[in-house]
mmCIF file with all atom_site columns, C-alpha atoms and ligand atoms in Angstrom:
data_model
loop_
_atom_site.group_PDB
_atom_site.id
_atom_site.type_symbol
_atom_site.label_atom_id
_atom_site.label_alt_id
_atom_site.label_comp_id
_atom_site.label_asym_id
_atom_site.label_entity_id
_atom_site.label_seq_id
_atom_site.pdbx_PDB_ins_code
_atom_site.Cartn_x
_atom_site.Cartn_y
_atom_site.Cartn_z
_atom_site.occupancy
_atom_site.B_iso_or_equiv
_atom_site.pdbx_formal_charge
_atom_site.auth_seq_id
_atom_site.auth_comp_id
_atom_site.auth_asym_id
_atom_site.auth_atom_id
_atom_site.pdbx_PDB_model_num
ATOM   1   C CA  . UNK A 1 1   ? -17.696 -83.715  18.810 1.00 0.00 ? 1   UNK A CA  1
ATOM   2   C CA  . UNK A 1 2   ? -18.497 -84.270  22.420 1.00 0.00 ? 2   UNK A CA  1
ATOM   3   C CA  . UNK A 1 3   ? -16.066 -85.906  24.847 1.00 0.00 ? 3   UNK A CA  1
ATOM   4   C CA  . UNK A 1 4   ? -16.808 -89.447  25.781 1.00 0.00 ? 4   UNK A CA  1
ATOM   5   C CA  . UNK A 1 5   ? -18.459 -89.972  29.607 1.00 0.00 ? 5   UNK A CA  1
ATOM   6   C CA  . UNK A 1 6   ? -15.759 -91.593  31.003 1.00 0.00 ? 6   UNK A CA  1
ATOM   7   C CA  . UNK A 1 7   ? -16.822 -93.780  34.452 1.00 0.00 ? 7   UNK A CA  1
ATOM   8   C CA  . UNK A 1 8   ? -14.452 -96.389  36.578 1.00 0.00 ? 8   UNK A CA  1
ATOM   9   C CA  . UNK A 1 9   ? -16.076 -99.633  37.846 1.00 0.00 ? 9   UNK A CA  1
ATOM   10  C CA  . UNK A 1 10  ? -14.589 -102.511 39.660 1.00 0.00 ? 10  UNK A CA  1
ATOM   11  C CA  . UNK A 1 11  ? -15.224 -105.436 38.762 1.00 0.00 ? 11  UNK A CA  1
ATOM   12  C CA  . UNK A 1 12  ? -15.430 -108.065 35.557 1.00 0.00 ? 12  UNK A CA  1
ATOM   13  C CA  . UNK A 1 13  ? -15.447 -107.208 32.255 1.00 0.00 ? 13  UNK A CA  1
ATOM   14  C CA  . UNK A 1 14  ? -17.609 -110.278 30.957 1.00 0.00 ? 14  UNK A CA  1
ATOM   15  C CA  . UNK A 1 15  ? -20.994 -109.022 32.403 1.00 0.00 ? 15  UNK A CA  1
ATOM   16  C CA  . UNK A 1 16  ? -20.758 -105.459 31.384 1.00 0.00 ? 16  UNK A CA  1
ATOM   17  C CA  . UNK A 1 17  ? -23.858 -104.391 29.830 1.00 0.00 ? 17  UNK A CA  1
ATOM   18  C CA  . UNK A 1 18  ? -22.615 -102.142 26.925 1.00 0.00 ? 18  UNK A CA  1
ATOM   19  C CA  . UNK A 1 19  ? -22.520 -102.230 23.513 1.00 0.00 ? 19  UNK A CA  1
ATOM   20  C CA  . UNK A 1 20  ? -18.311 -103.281 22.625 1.00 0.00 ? 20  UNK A CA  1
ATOM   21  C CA  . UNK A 1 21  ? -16.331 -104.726 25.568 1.00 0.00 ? 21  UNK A CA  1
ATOM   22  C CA  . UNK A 1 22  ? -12.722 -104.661 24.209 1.00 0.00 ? 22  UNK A CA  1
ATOM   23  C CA  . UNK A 1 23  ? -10.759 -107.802 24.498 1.00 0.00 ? 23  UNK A CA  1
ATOM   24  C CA  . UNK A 1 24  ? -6.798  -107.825 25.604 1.00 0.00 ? 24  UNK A CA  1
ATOM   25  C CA  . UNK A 1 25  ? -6.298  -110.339 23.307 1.00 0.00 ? 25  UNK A CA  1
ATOM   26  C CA  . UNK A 1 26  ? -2.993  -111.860 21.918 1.00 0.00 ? 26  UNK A CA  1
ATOM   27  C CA  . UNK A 1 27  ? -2.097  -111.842 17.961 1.00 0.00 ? 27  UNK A CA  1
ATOM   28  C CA  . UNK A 1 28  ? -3.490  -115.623 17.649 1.00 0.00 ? 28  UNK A CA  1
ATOM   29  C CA  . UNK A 1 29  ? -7.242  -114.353 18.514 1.00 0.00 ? 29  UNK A CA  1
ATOM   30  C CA  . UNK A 1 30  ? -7.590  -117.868 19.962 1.00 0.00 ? 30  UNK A CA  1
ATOM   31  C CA  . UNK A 1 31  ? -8.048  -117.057 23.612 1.00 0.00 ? 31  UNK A CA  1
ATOM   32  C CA  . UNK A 1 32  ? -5.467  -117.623 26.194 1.00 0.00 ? 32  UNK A CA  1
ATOM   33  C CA  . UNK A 1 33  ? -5.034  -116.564 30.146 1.00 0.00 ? 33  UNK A CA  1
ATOM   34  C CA  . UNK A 1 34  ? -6.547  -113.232 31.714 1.00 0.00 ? 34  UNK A CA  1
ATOM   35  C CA  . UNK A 1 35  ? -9.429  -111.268 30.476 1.00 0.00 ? 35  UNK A CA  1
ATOM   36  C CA  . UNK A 1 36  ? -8.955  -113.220 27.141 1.00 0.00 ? 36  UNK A CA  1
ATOM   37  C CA  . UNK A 1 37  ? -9.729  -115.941 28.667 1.00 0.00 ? 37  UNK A CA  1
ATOM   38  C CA  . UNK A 1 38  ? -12.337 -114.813 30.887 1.00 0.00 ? 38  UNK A CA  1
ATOM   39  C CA  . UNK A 1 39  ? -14.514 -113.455 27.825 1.00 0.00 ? 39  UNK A CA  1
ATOM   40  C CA  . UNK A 1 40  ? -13.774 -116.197 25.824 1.00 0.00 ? 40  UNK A CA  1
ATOM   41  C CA  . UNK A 1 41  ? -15.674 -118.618 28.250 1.00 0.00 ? 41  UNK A CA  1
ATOM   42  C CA  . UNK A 1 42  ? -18.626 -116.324 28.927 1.00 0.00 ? 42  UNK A CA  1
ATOM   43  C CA  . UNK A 1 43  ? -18.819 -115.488 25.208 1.00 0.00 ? 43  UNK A CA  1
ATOM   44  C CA  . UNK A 1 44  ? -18.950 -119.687 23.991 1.00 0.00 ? 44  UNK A CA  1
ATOM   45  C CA  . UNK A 1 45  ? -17.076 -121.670 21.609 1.00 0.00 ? 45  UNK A CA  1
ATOM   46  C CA  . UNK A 1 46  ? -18.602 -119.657 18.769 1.00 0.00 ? 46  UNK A CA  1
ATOM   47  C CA  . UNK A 1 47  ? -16.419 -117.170 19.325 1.00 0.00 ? 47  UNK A CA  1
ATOM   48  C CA  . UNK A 1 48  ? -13.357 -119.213 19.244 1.00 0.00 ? 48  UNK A CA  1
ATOM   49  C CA  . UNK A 1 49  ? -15.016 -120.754 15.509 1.00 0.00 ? 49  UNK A CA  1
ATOM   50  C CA  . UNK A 1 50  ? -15.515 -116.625 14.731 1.00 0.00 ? 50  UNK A CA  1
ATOM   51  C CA  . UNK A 1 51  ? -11.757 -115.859 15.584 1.00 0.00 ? 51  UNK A CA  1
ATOM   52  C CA  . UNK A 1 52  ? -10.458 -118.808 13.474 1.00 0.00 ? 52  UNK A CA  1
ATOM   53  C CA  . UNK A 1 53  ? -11.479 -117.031 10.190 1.00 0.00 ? 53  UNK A CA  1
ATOM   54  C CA  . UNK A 1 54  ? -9.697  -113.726 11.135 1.00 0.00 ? 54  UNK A CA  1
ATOM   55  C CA  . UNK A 1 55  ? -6.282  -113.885 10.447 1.00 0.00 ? 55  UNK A CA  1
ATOM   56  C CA  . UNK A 1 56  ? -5.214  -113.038 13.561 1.00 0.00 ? 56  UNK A CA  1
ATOM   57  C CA  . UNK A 1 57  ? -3.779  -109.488 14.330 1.00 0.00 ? 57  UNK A CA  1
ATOM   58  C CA  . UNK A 1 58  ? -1.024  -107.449 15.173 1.00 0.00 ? 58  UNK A CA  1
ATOM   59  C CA  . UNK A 1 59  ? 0.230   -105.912 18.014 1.00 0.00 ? 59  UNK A CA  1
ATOM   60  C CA  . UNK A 1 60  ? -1.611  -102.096 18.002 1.00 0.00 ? 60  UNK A CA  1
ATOM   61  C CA  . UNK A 1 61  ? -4.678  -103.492 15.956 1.00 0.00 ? 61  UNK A CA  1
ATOM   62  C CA  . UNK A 1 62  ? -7.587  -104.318 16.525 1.00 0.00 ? 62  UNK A CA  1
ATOM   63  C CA  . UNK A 1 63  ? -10.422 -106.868 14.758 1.00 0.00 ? 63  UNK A CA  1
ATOM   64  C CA  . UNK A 1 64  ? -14.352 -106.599 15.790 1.00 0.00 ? 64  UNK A CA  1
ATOM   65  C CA  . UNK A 1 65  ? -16.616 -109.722 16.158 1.00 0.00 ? 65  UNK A CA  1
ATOM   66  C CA  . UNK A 1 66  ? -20.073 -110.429 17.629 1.00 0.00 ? 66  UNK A CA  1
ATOM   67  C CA  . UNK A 1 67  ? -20.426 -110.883 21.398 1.00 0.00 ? 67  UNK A CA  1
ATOM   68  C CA  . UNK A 1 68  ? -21.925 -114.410 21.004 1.00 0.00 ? 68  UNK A CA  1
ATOM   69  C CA  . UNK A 1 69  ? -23.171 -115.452 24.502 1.00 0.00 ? 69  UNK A CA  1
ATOM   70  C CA  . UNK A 1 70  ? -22.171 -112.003 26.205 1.00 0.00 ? 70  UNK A CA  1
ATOM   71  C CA  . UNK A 1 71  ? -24.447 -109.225 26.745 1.00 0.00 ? 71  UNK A CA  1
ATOM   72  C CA  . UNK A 1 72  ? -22.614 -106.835 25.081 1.00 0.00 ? 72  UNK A CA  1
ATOM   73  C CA  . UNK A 1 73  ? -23.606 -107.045 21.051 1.00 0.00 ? 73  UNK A CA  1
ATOM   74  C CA  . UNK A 1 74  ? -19.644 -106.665 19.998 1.00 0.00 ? 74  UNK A CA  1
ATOM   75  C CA  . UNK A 1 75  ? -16.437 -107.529 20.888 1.00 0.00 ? 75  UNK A CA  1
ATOM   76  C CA  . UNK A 1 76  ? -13.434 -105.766 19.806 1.00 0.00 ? 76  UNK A CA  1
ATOM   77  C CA  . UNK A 1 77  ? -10.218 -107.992 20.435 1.00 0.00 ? 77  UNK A CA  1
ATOM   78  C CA  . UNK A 1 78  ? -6.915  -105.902 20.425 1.00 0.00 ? 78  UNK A CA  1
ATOM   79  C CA  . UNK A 1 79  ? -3.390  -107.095 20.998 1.00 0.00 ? 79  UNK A CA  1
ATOM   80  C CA  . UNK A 1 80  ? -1.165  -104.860 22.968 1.00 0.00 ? 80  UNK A CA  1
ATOM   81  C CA  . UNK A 1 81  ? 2.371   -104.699 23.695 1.00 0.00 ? 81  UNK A CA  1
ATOM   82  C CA  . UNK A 1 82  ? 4.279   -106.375 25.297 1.00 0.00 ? 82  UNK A CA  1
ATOM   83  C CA  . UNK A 1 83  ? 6.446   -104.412 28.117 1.00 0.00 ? 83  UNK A CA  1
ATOM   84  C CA  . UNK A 1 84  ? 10.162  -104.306 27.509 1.00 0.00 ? 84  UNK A CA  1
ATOM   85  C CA  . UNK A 1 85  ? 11.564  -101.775 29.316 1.00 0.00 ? 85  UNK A CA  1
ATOM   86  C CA  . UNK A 1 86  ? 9.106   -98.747  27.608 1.00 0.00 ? 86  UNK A CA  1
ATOM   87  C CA  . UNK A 1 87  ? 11.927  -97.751  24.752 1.00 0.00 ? 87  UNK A CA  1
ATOM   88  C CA  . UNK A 1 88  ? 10.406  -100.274 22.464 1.00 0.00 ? 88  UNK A CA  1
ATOM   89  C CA  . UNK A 1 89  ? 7.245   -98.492  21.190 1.00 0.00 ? 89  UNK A CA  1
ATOM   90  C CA  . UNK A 1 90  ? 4.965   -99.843  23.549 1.00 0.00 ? 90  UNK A CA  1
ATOM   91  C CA  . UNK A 1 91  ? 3.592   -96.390  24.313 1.00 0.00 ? 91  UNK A CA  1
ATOM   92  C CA  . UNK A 1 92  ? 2.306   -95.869  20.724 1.00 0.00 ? 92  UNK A CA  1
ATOM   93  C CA  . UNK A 1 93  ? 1.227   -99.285  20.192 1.00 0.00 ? 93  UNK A CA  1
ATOM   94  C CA  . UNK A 1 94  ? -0.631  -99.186  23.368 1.00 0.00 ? 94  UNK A CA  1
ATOM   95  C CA  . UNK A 1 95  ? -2.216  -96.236  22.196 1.00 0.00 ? 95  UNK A CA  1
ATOM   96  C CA  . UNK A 1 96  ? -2.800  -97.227  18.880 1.00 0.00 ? 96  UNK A CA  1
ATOM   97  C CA  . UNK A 1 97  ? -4.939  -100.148 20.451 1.00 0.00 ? 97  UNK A CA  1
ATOM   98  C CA  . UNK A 1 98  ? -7.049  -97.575  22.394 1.00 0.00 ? 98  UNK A CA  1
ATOM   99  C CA  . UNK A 1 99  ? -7.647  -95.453  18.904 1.00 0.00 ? 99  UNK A CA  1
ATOM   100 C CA  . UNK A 1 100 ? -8.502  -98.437  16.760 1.00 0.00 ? 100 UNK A CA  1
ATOM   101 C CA  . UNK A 1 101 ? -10.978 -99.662  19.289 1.00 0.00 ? 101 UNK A CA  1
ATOM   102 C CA  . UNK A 1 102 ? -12.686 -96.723  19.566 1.00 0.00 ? 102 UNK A CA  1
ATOM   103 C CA  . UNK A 1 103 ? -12.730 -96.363  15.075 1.00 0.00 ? 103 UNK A CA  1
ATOM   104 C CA  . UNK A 1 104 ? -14.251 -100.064 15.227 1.00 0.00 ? 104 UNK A CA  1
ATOM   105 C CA  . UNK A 1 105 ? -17.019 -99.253  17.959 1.00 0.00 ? 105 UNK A CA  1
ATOM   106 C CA  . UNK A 1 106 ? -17.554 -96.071  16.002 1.00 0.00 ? 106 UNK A CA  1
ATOM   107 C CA  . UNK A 1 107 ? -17.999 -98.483  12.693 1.00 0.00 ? 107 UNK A CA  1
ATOM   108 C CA  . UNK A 1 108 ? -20.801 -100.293 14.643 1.00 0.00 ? 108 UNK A CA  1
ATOM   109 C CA  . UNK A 1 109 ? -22.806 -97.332  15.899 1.00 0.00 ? 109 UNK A CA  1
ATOM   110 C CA  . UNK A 1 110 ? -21.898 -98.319  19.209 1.00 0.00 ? 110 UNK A CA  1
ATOM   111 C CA  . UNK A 1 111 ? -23.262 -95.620  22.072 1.00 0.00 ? 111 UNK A CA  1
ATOM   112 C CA  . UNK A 1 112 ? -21.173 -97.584  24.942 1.00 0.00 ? 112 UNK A CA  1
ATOM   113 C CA  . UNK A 1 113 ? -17.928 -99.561  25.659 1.00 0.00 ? 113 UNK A CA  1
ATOM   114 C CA  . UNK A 1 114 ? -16.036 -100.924 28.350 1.00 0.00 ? 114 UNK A CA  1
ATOM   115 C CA  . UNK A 1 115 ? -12.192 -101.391 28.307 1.00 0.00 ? 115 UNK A CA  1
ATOM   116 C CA  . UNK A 1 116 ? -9.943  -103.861 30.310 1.00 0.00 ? 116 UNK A CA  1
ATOM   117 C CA  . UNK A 1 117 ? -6.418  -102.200 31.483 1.00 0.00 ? 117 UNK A CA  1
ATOM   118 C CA  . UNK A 1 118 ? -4.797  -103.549 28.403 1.00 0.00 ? 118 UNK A CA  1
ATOM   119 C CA  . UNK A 1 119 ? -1.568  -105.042 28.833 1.00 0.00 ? 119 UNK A CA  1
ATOM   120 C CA  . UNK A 1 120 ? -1.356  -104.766 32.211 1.00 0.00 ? 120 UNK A CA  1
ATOM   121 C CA  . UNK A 1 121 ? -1.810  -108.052 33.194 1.00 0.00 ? 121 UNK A CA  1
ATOM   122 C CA  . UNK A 1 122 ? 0.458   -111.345 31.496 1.00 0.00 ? 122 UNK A CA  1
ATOM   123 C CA  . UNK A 1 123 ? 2.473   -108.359 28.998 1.00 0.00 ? 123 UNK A CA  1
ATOM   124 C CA  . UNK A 1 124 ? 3.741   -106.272 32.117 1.00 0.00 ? 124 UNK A CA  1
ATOM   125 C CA  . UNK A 1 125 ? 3.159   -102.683 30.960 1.00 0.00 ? 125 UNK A CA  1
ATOM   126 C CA  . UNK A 1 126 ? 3.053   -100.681 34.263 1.00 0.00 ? 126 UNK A CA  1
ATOM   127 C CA  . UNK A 1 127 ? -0.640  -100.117 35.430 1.00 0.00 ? 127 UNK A CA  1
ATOM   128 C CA  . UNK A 1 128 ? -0.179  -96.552  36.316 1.00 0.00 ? 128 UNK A CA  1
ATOM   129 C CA  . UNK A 1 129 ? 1.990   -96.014  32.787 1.00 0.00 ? 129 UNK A CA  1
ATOM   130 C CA  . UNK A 1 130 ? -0.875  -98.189  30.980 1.00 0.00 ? 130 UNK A CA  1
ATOM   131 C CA  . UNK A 1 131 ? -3.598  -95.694  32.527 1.00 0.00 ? 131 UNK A CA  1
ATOM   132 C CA  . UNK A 1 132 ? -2.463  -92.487  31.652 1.00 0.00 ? 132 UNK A CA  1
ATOM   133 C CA  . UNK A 1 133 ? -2.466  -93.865  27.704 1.00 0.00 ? 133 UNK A CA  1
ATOM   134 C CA  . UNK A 1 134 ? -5.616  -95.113  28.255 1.00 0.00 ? 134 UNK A CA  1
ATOM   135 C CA  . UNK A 1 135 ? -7.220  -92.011  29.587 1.00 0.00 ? 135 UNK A CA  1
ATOM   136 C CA  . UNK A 1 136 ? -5.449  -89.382  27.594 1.00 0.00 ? 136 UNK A CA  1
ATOM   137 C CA  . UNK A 1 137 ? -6.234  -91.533  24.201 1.00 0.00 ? 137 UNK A CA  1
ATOM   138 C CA  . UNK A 1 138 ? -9.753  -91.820  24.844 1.00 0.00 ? 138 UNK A CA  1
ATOM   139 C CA  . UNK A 1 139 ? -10.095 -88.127  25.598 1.00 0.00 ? 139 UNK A CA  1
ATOM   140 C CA  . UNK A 1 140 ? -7.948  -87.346  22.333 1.00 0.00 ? 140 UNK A CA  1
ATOM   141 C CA  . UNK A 1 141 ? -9.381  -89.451  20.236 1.00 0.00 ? 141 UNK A CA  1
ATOM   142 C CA  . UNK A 1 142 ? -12.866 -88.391  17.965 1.00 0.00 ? 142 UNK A CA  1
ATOM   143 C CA  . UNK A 1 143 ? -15.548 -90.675  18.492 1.00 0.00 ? 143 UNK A CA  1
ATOM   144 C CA  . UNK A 1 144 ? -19.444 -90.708  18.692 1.00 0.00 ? 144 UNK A CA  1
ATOM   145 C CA  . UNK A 1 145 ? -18.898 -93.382  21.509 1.00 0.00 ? 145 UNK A CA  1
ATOM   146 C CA  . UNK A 1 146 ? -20.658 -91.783  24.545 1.00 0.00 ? 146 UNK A CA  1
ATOM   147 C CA  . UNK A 1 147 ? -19.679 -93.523  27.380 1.00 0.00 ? 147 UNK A CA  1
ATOM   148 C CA  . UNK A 1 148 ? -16.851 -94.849  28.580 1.00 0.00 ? 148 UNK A CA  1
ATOM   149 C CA  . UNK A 1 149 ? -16.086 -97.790  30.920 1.00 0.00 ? 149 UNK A CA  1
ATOM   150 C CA  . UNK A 1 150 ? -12.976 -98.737  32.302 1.00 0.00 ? 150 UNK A CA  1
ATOM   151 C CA  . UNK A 1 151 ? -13.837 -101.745 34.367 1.00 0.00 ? 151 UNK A CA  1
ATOM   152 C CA  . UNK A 1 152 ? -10.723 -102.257 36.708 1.00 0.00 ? 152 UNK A CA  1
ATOM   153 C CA  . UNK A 1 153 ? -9.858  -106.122 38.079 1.00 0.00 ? 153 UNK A CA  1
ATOM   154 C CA  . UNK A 1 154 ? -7.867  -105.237 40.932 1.00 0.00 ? 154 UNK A CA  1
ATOM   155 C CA  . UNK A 1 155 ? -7.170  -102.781 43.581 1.00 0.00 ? 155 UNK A CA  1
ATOM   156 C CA  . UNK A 1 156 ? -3.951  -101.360 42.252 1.00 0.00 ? 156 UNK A CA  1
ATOM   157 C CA  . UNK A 1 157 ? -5.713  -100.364 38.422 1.00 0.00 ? 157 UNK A CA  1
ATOM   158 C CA  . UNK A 1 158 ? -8.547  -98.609  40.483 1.00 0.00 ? 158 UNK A CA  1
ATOM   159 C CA  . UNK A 1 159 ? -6.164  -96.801  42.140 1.00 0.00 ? 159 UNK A CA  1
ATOM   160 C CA  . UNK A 1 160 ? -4.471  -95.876  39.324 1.00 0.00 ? 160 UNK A CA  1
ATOM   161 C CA  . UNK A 1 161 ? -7.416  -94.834  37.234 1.00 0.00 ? 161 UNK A CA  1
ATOM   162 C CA  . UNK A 1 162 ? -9.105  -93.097  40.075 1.00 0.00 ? 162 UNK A CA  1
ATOM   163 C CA  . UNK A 1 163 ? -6.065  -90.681  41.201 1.00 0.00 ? 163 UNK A CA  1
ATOM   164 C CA  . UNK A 1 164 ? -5.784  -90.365  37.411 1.00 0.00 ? 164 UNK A CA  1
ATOM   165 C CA  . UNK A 1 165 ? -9.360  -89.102  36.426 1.00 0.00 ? 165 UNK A CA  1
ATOM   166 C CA  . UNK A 1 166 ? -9.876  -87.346  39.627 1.00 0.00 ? 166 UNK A CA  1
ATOM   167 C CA  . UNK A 1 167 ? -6.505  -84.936  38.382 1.00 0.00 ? 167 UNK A CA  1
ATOM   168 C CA  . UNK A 1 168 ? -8.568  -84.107  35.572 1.00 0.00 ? 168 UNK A CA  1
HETATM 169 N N1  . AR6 B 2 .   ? -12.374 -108.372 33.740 1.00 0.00 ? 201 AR6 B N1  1
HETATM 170 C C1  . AR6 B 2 .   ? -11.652 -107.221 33.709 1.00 0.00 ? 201 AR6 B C1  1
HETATM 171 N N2  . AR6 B 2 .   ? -10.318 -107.185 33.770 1.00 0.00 ? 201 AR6 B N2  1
HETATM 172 C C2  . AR6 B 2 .   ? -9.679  -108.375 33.887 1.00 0.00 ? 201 AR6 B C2  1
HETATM 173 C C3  . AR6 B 2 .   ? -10.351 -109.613 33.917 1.00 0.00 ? 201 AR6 B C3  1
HETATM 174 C C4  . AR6 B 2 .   ? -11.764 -109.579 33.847 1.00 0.00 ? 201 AR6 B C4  1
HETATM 175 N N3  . AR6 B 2 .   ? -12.511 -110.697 33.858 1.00 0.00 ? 201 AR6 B N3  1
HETATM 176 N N4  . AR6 B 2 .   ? -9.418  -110.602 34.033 1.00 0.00 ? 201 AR6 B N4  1
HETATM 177 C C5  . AR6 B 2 .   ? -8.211  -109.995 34.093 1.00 0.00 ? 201 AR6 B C5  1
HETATM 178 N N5  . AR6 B 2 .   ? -8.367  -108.660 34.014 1.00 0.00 ? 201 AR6 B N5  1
HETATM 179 P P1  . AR6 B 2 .   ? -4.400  -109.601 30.871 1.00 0.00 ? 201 AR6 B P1  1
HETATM 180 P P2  . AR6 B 2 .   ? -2.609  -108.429 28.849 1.00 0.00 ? 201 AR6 B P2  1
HETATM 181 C C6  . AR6 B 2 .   ? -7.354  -107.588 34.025 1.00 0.00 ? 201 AR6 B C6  1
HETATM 182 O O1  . AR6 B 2 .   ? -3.311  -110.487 31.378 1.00 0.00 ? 201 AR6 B O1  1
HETATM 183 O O2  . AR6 B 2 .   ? -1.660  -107.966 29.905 1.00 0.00 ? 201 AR6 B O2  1
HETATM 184 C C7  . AR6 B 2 .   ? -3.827  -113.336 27.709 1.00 0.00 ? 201 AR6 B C7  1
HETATM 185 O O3  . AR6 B 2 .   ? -3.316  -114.614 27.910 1.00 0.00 ? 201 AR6 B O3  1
HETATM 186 C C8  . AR6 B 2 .   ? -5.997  -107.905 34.604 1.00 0.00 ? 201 AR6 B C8  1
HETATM 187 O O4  . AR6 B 2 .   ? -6.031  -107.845 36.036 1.00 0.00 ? 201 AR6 B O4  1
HETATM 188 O O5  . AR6 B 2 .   ? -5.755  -110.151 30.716 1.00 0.00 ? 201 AR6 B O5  1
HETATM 189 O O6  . AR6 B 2 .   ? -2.971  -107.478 27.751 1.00 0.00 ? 201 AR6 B O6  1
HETATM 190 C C9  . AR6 B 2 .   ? -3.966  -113.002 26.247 1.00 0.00 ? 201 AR6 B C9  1
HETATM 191 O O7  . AR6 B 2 .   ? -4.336  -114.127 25.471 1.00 0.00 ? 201 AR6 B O7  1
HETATM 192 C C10 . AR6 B 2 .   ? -5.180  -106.771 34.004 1.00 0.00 ? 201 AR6 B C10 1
HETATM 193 O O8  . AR6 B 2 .   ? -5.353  -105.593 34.788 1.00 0.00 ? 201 AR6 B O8  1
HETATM 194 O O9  . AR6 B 2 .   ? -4.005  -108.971 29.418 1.00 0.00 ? 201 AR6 B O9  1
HETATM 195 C C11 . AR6 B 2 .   ? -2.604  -112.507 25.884 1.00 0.00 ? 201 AR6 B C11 1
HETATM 196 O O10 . AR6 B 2 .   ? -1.712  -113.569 25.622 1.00 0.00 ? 201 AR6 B O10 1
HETATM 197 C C12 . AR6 B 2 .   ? -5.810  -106.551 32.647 1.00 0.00 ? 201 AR6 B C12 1
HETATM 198 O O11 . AR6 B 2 .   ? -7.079  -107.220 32.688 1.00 0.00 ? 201 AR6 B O11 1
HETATM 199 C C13 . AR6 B 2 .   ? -2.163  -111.792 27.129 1.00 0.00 ? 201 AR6 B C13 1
HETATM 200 O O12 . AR6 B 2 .   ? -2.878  -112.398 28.199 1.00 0.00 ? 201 AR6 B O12 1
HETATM 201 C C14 . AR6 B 2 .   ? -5.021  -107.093 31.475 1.00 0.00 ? 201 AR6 B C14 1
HETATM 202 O O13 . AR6 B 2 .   ? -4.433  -108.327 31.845 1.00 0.00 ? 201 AR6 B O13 1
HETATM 203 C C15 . AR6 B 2 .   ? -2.520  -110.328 27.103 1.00 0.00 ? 201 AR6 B C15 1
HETATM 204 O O14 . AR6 B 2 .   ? -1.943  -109.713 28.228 1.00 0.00 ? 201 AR6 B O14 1
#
């Protein structure tokens, strides 16, 4: 199987024009601060209605629903961990979140997807740490997903993702 494009963009993950933008998302699904937050306005109150019936989700999972008012056609929400220190499993649940978005955008047929830094942000996890899981899941990981976004919010995530992808 053919390696995902990968490609680094700075900027907002609401207006990306793919086909799954991946949600850093908290184990209520109900929206909250961040990029959650962000997607949850641009996507509409029907998403919040969607997320109700889910059941939540664990840390490391991941749940799929329709983009609603976005222009992407899916949203994957995924709940990743919290930092504690890094001896608490956060590197395999982060992972894990990577994997099971890409299985879910794989269910959909989806040719593109754009990722947030996950965790990052309100759950700590070092940005630099948090990028090299990101980068060497998604490049370990089968998928039919052909390109890659990770859309960066701030300086210091570019600049990790950048000297990261340019090592490659
Ligand atoms: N587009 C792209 N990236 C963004 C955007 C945006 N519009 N807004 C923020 N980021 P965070 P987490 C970046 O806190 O750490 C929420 O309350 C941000 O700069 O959104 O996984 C949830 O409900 C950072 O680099 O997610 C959970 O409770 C990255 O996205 C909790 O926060 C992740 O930051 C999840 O925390």
């Amino acid at each position: 199987m053919a390696l995902p494009q990968l490609s680094l963009l700075r900027g907002d993950l609401t207006t990306q024009v793919v086909d799954v933008v991946v949600n850093a998302a908290n184990s209520s699904l109900l929206g909250g601060g961040g990029v959650d937050g962000a997607i949850h306005r641009a996507a509409g109150p029907s998403l919040r209605q969607h997320c109700r019936t889910l059941g939540g989700c664990r840390t490391g999972q991941a749940k799929i629903t329709p983009g609603f008012d976005l222009d992407a056609s899916w949203i994957v929400h995924t709940v990743g961990p919290v930092w504690r220190g890094g001896h608490n499993g956060e590197e395999e649940l982060l992972a894990s979140c990577y994997r099971e978005s890409l299985a879910l955008a794989d269910e959909v047929r989806a040719a593109s997807m754009a990722f947030p830094a996950i965790s990052t942000g309100v759950f700590r996890y070092p940005t630099i740490e948090a990028a090299k899981v990101a980068i060497d899941t998604v490049t370990s990981t089968p998928t039919k997903v052909a390109a890659i976004v990770f859309v960066a919010f701030n300086d210091e995530t570019w600049n990790a993702y950048h000297a990261l992808l340019t090592a490659r």
